[in-house]
Amino acid sequence: MLRVRGTTYHFRRIVPPTLRTALNRREIWVSLKTGYQNEARKRASLLHARTTELFMQAHSVLAEPEALSRLEGLRVALRDLQSVNLPSSAQETGAMPVSAPMPKPRTMKKTAKTPKAQPLMLSDALKRFVLDNPHASADTKKATQRAVDLFLQAFGDAPVSIIGGEKAGALRDLLFSLPASLGKRKSNLTLEEEAQRAREEGLPTLSGKSVKNHMMRLSALWNQLHQRELVTRNPWTGWNFENGQKIVRRSWTTKELALLASASWHSTSVPEQTFRLVTLIAAYSGMRLGEICAMRKEDLQTVDGIPCFLIRPHPETGWAPKTEAGTRIVPVHSKLIEAGVLVLKNTIDGPYLIPGLENSKQGIRGAALGRAFSLLKTRIGLPAEITFHSFRHTVSTQLRNADANIREVWIDRLLGHEATHKSQGTTTYLTGISTANLKQTIEAISYPETTFANVTI
C-alpha cells in the first residue's frame, strides 16, 4: 500500500478486476506528500478506508442495473480522492493528485528507464556509517544506536535528506520531558506516554547533559552524511541545552504544610481520605508516590517484631521500584500506627493497601492522585518548586539534621538511595542493617502536632 518515490511516500491500491471496466482504471496512485513513515501510514489508512467504501458502492451498482447511472459519480469520486479529509498536517500540504488511468500497452518497444535511486533512510545510514564501520568504537556504536532509536520511536524512519531543524528541535524538546530513569527498566510505554508519566508523577527528567549527548551523536552521524553530500546541512548543531523550565524541588516549610492541611479537597476522581492517607504515609516514610500507591496488603508485614512496609517488585502487574536500591524495608512510623495504618490490611477490599485509586491508561496507579495534587497546590498558591516529591526531600533533610545518632548509610537504606560510597565494606554493611536501626531512623521524623491532626483512618 505504501511506495517511496524519491523522498516521498505514495499510496497505491489495485482496483479489483471485476470493477476495472466500470471504473475505467486499474489502480489508484496518490502522493502522500510526506517522507515520514508514521505520517504516511496515517494518511494511507484514510485513503484505504475511502477507496474501500467506493469499491463497495461500485459492487452494489453492478448488482442493481437500475442504479447504473451512479457509476459516473463513482468514477468522479475516484478522480477526486484529494478531497478526503486528511489530518491537519496533511491538509497543509495541499491537494493530492490521483494518477490518470493506466494507458493500454503498446506493441512498440520502449526504451528501458534507469531506475531512480532509493532515498537513504535514517536506519540504513546508522548501519552503513556507524554499526558497520570497523573503526567506530563499541561505545560510539552503542550511544549512536540509542540516539537514533529515540528518533525512530518518536517519529518513525525517514529519508535523511528531509530531516531538518523542525524534527531536530522536536526531538530536543521531547528528550527534555522524558524521565531520567528512561532505559533503566523495561517499559511498554511510548515516549509520549513516558513524558506524560514524568509530568504526572513529578519525576526528574533528562538533564541537559544527557540531551546534549544524544544530539551530539546524531550530529556526528550527520557530519559524515554532509561530507558525502547526502544531506545539505546538519540540523543537530547550534542548540542550547540549558532547560530554562527545569525547577529545583525543595522541602516543605512548616507554613506550607499547614496550608496544605487546611486546604479543602475538590477532586472527584480521588477520595479525600485517600489523599490524606497517602500524604501522611509520604510525610512519615519518605516513600515515592508510586511506591505508596503500588503497595499490596501483603506488603505490610512484621519484620523482627517491627511493623514494616515492604517495597518490592510485583511481576504480576509489571511494577518495580525505580532502582535496585529501591527494593527495601521501611518500618511503619509510630504516628502512622496511631492513625490506624495497620488496620488497612484487614479492612480494605481488593489487593492494594491504599483504597480509592485506579490505574491510568498507561497502567500507572496513582496518576490521578498526582494530577489532583498538582491542581490543589496551584489553587492554594504553593510555589512550583513544591511537588509531592517534596515530602521525600523533607524526610531526607530532617534525618540528616537530626540530633539522634543516625548514620548516613541507614538513611540511604531507608530512602532507597544508592550508597554514597561504593566500597565493598559499605555494600556488605548495607545488606546487614538491622530493622531496629531502620526503626530508630524512621522515628526521627517529626512534625508539629497540628500538621496532620485531621488525618484518621
GROMACS .gro file of N, CA and C in nm, residues 179-289:
model
  333
  179PRO      N    1   1.153   1.098   3.149
  179PRO     CA    2   1.206   1.071   3.283
  179PRO      C    3   1.353   1.033   3.279
  180ALA      N    4   1.427   1.072   3.381
  180ALA     CA    5   1.570   1.043   3.388
  180ALA      C    6   1.597   0.893   3.395
  181SER      N    7   1.498   0.817   3.441
  181SER     CA    8   1.514   0.672   3.453
  181SER      C    9   1.487   0.597   3.324
  182LEU      N   10   1.460   0.669   3.213
  182LEU     CA   11   1.429   0.605   3.085
  182LEU      C   12   1.542   0.510   3.044
  183GLY      N   13   1.505   0.387   3.011
  183GLY     CA   14   1.603   0.288   2.967
  183GLY      C   15   1.663   0.207   3.079
  184LYS      N   16   1.639   0.246   3.204
  184LYS     CA   17   1.697   0.174   3.316
  184LYS      C   18   1.608   0.058   3.362
  185ARG      N   19   1.487   0.055   3.307
  185ARG     CA   20   1.394  -0.054   3.340
  185ARG      C   21   1.304  -0.078   3.219
  186LYS      N   22   1.250  -0.199   3.210
  186LYS     CA   23   1.165  -0.233   3.097
  186LYS      C   24   1.036  -0.152   3.102
  187SER      N   25   0.991  -0.111   2.984
  187SER     CA   26   0.867  -0.033   2.977
  187SER      C   27   0.802  -0.056   2.842
  188ASN      N   28   0.670  -0.066   2.841
  188ASN     CA   29   0.593  -0.081   2.718
  188ASN      C   30   0.532   0.050   2.674
  189LEU      N   31   0.565   0.160   2.742
  189LEU     CA   32   0.508   0.291   2.710
  189LEU      C   33   0.580   0.354   2.592
  190THR      N   34   0.506   0.434   2.514
  190THR     CA   35   0.568   0.514   2.410
  190THR      C   36   0.642   0.630   2.475
  191LEU      N   37   0.723   0.700   2.396
  191LEU     CA   38   0.796   0.813   2.452
  191LEU      C   39   0.701   0.922   2.501
  192GLU      N   40   0.592   0.946   2.427
  192GLU     CA   41   0.494   1.046   2.470
  192GLU      C   42   0.431   1.003   2.602
  193GLU      N   43   0.403   0.874   2.617
  193GLU     CA   44   0.346   0.825   2.742
  193GLU      C   45   0.446   0.834   2.856
  194GLU      N   46   0.575   0.811   2.826
  194GLU     CA   47   0.678   0.825   2.928
  194GLU      C   48   0.686   0.971   2.975
  195ALA      N   49   0.677   1.063   2.880
  195ALA     CA   50   0.681   1.206   2.915
  195ALA      C   51   0.560   1.243   3.001
  196GLN      N   52   0.443   1.187   2.965
  196GLN     CA   53   0.323   1.213   3.043
  196GLN      C   54   0.337   1.157   3.185
  197ARG      N   55   0.395   1.038   3.196
  197ARG     CA   56   0.417   0.977   3.328
  197ARG      C   57   0.509   1.066   3.413
  198ALA      N   58   0.613   1.119   3.350
  198ALA     CA   59   0.706   1.206   3.423
  198ALA      C   60   0.636   1.331   3.474
  199ARG      N   61   0.546   1.387   3.391
  199ARG     CA   62   0.473   1.507   3.434
  199ARG      C   63   0.376   1.474   3.548
  200GLU      N   64   0.304   1.362   3.534
  200GLU     CA   65   0.202   1.327   3.632
  200GLU      C   66   0.263   1.291   3.768
  201GLU      N   67   0.378   1.225   3.767
  201GLU     CA   68   0.438   1.180   3.892
  201GLU      C   69   0.545   1.275   3.944
  202GLY      N   70   0.569   1.383   3.870
  202GLY     CA   71   0.672   1.478   3.914
  202GLY      C   72   0.811   1.418   3.914
  203LEU      N   73   0.838   1.330   3.816
  203LEU     CA   74   0.968   1.261   3.813
  203LEU      C   75   1.077   1.354   3.760
  204PRO      N   76   1.200   1.334   3.803
  204PRO     CA   77   1.310   1.410   3.743
  204PRO      C   78   1.326   1.371   3.597
  205THR      N   79   1.356   1.468   3.513
  205THR     CA   80   1.368   1.443   3.369
  205THR      C   81   1.514   1.444   3.325
  206LEU      N   82   1.536   1.407   3.199
  206LEU     CA   83   1.672   1.402   3.146
  206LEU      C   84   1.743   1.536   3.163
  207SER      N   85   1.867   1.530   3.202
  207SER     CA   86   1.946   1.652   3.221
  207SER      C   87   1.988   1.710   3.086
  208GLY      N   88   2.030   1.835   3.090
  208GLY     CA   89   2.081   1.898   2.968
  208GLY      C   90   2.200   1.822   2.912
  209LYS      N   91   2.281   1.765   3.001
  209LYS     CA   92   2.398   1.689   2.956
  209LYS      C   93   2.355   1.564   2.879
  210SER      N   94   2.252   1.494   2.927
  210SER     CA   95   2.205   1.374   2.858
  210SER      C   96   2.146   1.408   2.721
  211VAL      N   97   2.066   1.513   2.718
  211VAL     CA   98   2.006   1.556   2.591
  211VAL      C   99   2.116   1.596   2.492
  212LYS      N  100   2.215   1.668   2.542
  212LYS     CA  101   2.326   1.711   2.457
  212LYS      C  102   2.401   1.591   2.400
  213ASN      N  103   2.422   1.488   2.481
  213ASN     CA  104   2.494   1.369   2.433
  213ASN      C  105   2.419   1.301   2.318
  214HIS      N  106   2.287   1.288   2.331
  214HIS     CA  107   2.207   1.227   2.224
  214HIS      C  108   2.217   1.310   2.096
  215MET      N  109   2.205   1.442   2.110
  215MET     CA  110   2.209   1.530   1.992
  215MET      C  111   2.347   1.528   1.928
  216MET      N  112   2.452   1.520   2.009
  216MET     CA  113   2.588   1.517   1.955
  216MET      C  114   2.613   1.389   1.874
  217ARG      N  115   2.556   1.277   1.917
  217ARG     CA  116   2.571   1.152   1.841
  217ARG      C  117   2.505   1.164   1.705
  218LEU      N  118   2.388   1.224   1.702
  218LEU     CA  119   2.321   1.244   1.574
  218LEU      C  120   2.397   1.344   1.487
  219SER      N  121   2.455   1.446   1.552
  219SER     CA  122   2.533   1.545   1.479
  219SER      C  123   2.656   1.480   1.415
  220ALA      N  124   2.723   1.391   1.488
  220ALA     CA  125   2.841   1.322   1.433
  220ALA      C  126   2.804   1.238   1.311
  221LEU      N  127   2.688   1.171   1.316
  221LEU     CA  128   2.642   1.094   1.202
  221LEU      C  129   2.614   1.186   1.083
  222TRP      N  130   2.551   1.299   1.110
  222TRP     CA  131   2.518   1.394   1.002
  222TRP      C  132   2.644   1.456   0.941
  223ASN      N  133   2.749   1.473   1.020
  223ASN     CA  134   2.873   1.525   0.963
  223ASN      C  135   2.925   1.433   0.852
  224GLN      N  136   2.915   1.302   0.874
  224GLN     CA  137   2.956   1.207   0.770
  224GLN      C  138   2.865   1.217   0.647
  225LEU      N  139   2.735   1.230   0.672
  225LEU     CA  140   2.641   1.241   0.561
  225LEU      C  141   2.666   1.369   0.481
  226HIS      N  142   2.698   1.476   0.553
  226HIS     CA  143   2.723   1.604   0.485
  226HIS      C  144   2.851   1.598   0.401
  227GLN      N  145   2.954   1.535   0.455
  227GLN     CA  146   3.078   1.521   0.378
  227GLN      C  147   3.056   1.445   0.248
  228ARG      N  148   2.967   1.349   0.251
  228ARG     CA  149   2.938   1.267   0.132
  228ARG      C  150   2.829   1.330   0.045
  229GLU      N  151   2.784   1.452   0.084
  229GLU     CA  152   2.681   1.527   0.010
  229GLU      C  153   2.550   1.449   0.001
  230LEU      N  154   2.521   1.374   0.108
  230LEU     CA  155   2.393   1.303   0.117
  230LEU      C  156   2.287   1.390   0.185
  231VAL      N  157   2.331   1.494   0.255
  231VAL     CA  158   2.242   1.595   0.312
  231VAL      C  159   2.303   1.731   0.285
  232THR      N  160   2.222   1.835   0.289
  232THR     CA  161   2.271   1.969   0.258
  232THR      C  162   2.320   2.045   0.381
  233ARG      N  163   2.273   2.003   0.501
  233ARG     CA  164   2.316   2.072   0.624
  233ARG      C  165   2.299   1.977   0.742
  234ASN      N  166   2.358   2.019   0.854
  234ASN     CA  167   2.350   1.942   0.978
  234ASN      C  168   2.254   2.012   1.075
  235PRO      N  169   2.131   1.958   1.094
  235PRO     CA  170   2.033   2.028   1.180
  235PRO      C  171   2.054   2.004   1.329
  236TRP      N  172   2.153   1.923   1.367
  236TRP     CA  173   2.170   1.885   1.506
  236TRP      C  174   2.270   1.972   1.581
  237THR      N  175   2.324   2.075   1.517
  237THR     CA  176   2.421   2.163   1.581
  237THR      C  177   2.357   2.296   1.619
  238GLY      N  178   2.422   2.367   1.713
  238GLY     CA  179   2.379   2.502   1.748
  238GLY      C  180   2.266   2.511   1.848
  239TRP      N  181   2.229   2.399   1.911
  239TRP     CA  182   2.118   2.402   2.005
  239TRP      C  183   2.165   2.436   2.147
  240ASN      N  184   2.075   2.496   2.224
  240ASN     CA  185   2.102   2.528   2.364
  240ASN      C  186   2.049   2.415   2.451
  241PHE      N  187   2.130   2.367   2.543
  241PHE     CA  188   2.089   2.253   2.626
  241PHE      C  189   2.067   2.292   2.772
  242GLU      N  190   2.048   2.421   2.796
  242GLU     CA  191   2.010   2.466   2.929
  242GLU      C  192   1.859   2.478   2.932
  243ASN      N  193   1.795   2.386   2.999
  243ASN     CA  194   1.649   2.383   3.005
  243ASN      C  195   1.600   2.485   3.107
  244GLY      N  196   1.556   2.599   3.057
  244GLY     CA  197   1.515   2.707   3.146
  244GLY      C  198   1.393   2.673   3.229
  245GLN      N  199   1.315   2.572   3.187
  245GLN     CA  200   1.193   2.539   3.259
  245GLN      C  201   1.217   2.442   3.375
  246LYS      N  202   1.338   2.394   3.389
  246LYS     CA  203   1.367   2.297   3.494
  246LYS      C  204   1.362   2.365   3.631
  247ILE      N  205   1.289   2.307   3.721
  247ILE     CA  206   1.270   2.365   3.854
  247ILE      C  207   1.334   2.273   3.958
  248VAL      N  208   1.412   2.331   4.047
  248VAL     CA  209   1.475   2.254   4.154
  248VAL      C  210   1.375   2.239   4.268
  249ARG      N  211   1.336   2.116   4.298
  249ARG     CA  212   1.239   2.094   4.404
  249ARG      C  213   1.307   2.104   4.541
  250ARG      N  214   1.226   2.136   4.641
  250ARG     CA  215   1.281   2.156   4.774
  250ARG      C  216   1.186   2.098   4.879
  251SER      N  217   1.227   2.108   5.004
  251SER     CA  218   1.147   2.057   5.115
  251SER      C  219   1.030   2.151   5.146
  252TRP      N  220   0.932   2.095   5.220
  252TRP     CA  221   0.820   2.175   5.268
  252TRP      C  222   0.866   2.263   5.386
  253THR      N  223   0.805   2.380   5.396
  253THR     CA  224   0.820   2.460   5.518
  253THR      C  225   0.702   2.429   5.609
  254THR      N  226   0.713   2.461   5.735
  254THR     CA  227   0.603   2.438   5.830
  254THR      C  228   0.477   2.514   5.787
  255LYS      N  229   0.494   2.634   5.737
  255LYS     CA  230   0.381   2.715   5.692
  255LYS      C  231   0.312   2.650   5.572
  256GLU      N  232   0.389   2.597   5.480
  256GLU     CA  233   0.331   2.533   5.361
  256GLU      C  234   0.257   2.405   5.397
  257LEU      N  235   0.310   2.329   5.491
  257LEU     CA  236   0.241   2.208   5.535
  257LEU      C  237   0.109   2.242   5.603
  258ALA      N  238   0.108   2.350   5.681
  258ALA     CA  239  -0.016   2.394   5.746
  258ALA      C  240  -0.119   2.437   5.643
  259LEU      N  241  -0.073   2.503   5.537
  259LEU     CA  242  -0.162   2.545   5.429
  259LEU      C  243  -0.222   2.424   5.358
  260LEU      N  244  -0.140   2.323   5.335
  260LEU     CA  245  -0.189   2.201   5.271
  260LEU      C  246  -0.291   2.129   5.359
  261ALA      N  247  -0.263   2.122   5.490
  261ALA     CA  248  -0.351   2.051   5.581
  261ALA      C  249  -0.488   2.117   5.592
  262SER      N  250  -0.492   2.250   5.579
  262SER     CA  251  -0.619   2.324   5.594
  262SER      C  252  -0.695   2.338   5.462
  263ALA      N  253  -0.634   2.298   5.349
  263ALA     CA  254  -0.698   2.316   5.218
  263ALA      C  255  -0.814   2.219   5.201
  264SER      N  256  -0.919   2.266   5.137
  264SER     CA  257  -1.033   2.179   5.106
  264SER      C  258  -1.002   2.097   4.982
  265TRP      N  259  -1.056   1.979   4.975
  265TRP     CA  260  -1.027   1.885   4.865
  265TRP      C  261  -1.143   1.887   4.766
  266HIS      N  262  -1.114   1.916   4.638
  266HIS     CA  263  -1.218   1.932   4.538
  266HIS      C  264  -1.219   1.822   4.432
  267SER      N  265  -1.125   1.730   4.437
  267SER     CA  266  -1.117   1.629   4.331
  267SER      C  267  -1.233   1.529   4.340
  268THR      N  268  -1.287   1.492   4.224
  268THR     CA  269  -1.392   1.389   4.217
  268THR      C  270  -1.336   1.254   4.177
  269SER      N  271  -1.211   1.250   4.132
  269SER     CA  272  -1.152   1.124   4.086
  269SER      C  273  -1.082   1.048   4.197
  270VAL      N  274  -1.045   1.118   4.305
  270VAL     CA  275  -0.976   1.055   4.418
  270VAL      C  276  -1.044   1.098   4.548
  271PRO      N  277  -1.085   1.005   4.634
  271PRO     CA  278  -1.147   1.044   4.762
  271PRO      C  279  -1.050   1.123   4.849
  272GLU      N  280  -1.105   1.216   4.926
  272GLU     CA  281  -1.021   1.299   5.013
  272GLU      C  282  -0.947   1.213   5.114
  273GLN      N  283  -1.013   1.110   5.171
  273GLN     CA  284  -0.948   1.025   5.270
  273GLN      C  285  -0.825   0.957   5.211
  274THR      N  286  -0.835   0.917   5.084
  274THR     CA  287  -0.720   0.854   5.018
  274THR      C  288  -0.606   0.953   5.005
  275PHE      N  289  -0.639   1.077   4.964
  275PHE     CA  290  -0.536   1.181   4.951
  275PHE      C  291  -0.467   1.206   5.085
  276ARG      N  292  -0.545   1.220   5.193
  276ARG     CA  293  -0.487   1.248   5.325
  276ARG      C  294  -0.400   1.131   5.372
  277LEU      N  295  -0.446   1.009   5.346
  277LEU     CA  296  -0.371   0.890   5.388
  277LEU      C  297  -0.237   0.882   5.315
  278VAL      N  298  -0.238   0.903   5.185
  278VAL     CA  299  -0.115   0.892   5.106
  278VAL      C  300  -0.015   1.000   5.146
  279THR      N  301  -0.061   1.124   5.168
  279THR     CA  302   0.032   1.231   5.209
  279THR      C  303   0.088   1.202   5.348
  280LEU      N  304   0.006   1.144   5.436
  280LEU     CA  305   0.054   1.111   5.570
  280LEU      C  306   0.166   1.007   5.563
  281ILE      N  307   0.145   0.903   5.482
  281ILE     CA  308   0.247   0.799   5.469
  281ILE      C  309   0.375   0.857   5.408
  282ALA      N  310   0.359   0.943   5.307
  282ALA     CA  311   0.476   1.004   5.243
  282ALA      C  312   0.555   1.089   5.343
  283ALA      N  313   0.482   1.164   5.425
  283ALA     CA  314   0.548   1.254   5.520
  283ALA      C  315   0.624   1.178   5.628
  284TYR      N  316   0.574   1.060   5.665
  284TYR     CA  317   0.639   0.984   5.773
  284TYR      C  318   0.717   0.863   5.724
  285SER      N  319   0.748   0.859   5.594
  285SER     CA  320   0.829   0.748   5.542
  285SER      C  321   0.930   0.792   5.436
  286GLY      N  322   0.898   0.901   5.363
  286GLY     CA  323   0.985   0.943   5.253
  286GLY      C  324   0.969   0.857   5.129
  287MET      N  325   0.866   0.773   5.125
  287MET     CA  326   0.845   0.689   5.006
  287MET      C  327   0.792   0.772   4.890
  288ARG      N  328   0.820   0.727   4.769
  288ARG     CA  329   0.772   0.793   4.648
  288ARG      C  330   0.622   0.766   4.632
  289LEU      N  331   0.555   0.854   4.556
  289LEU     CA  332   0.412   0.838   4.532
  289LEU      C  333   0.381   0.702   4.469
   0.00000   0.00000   0.00000
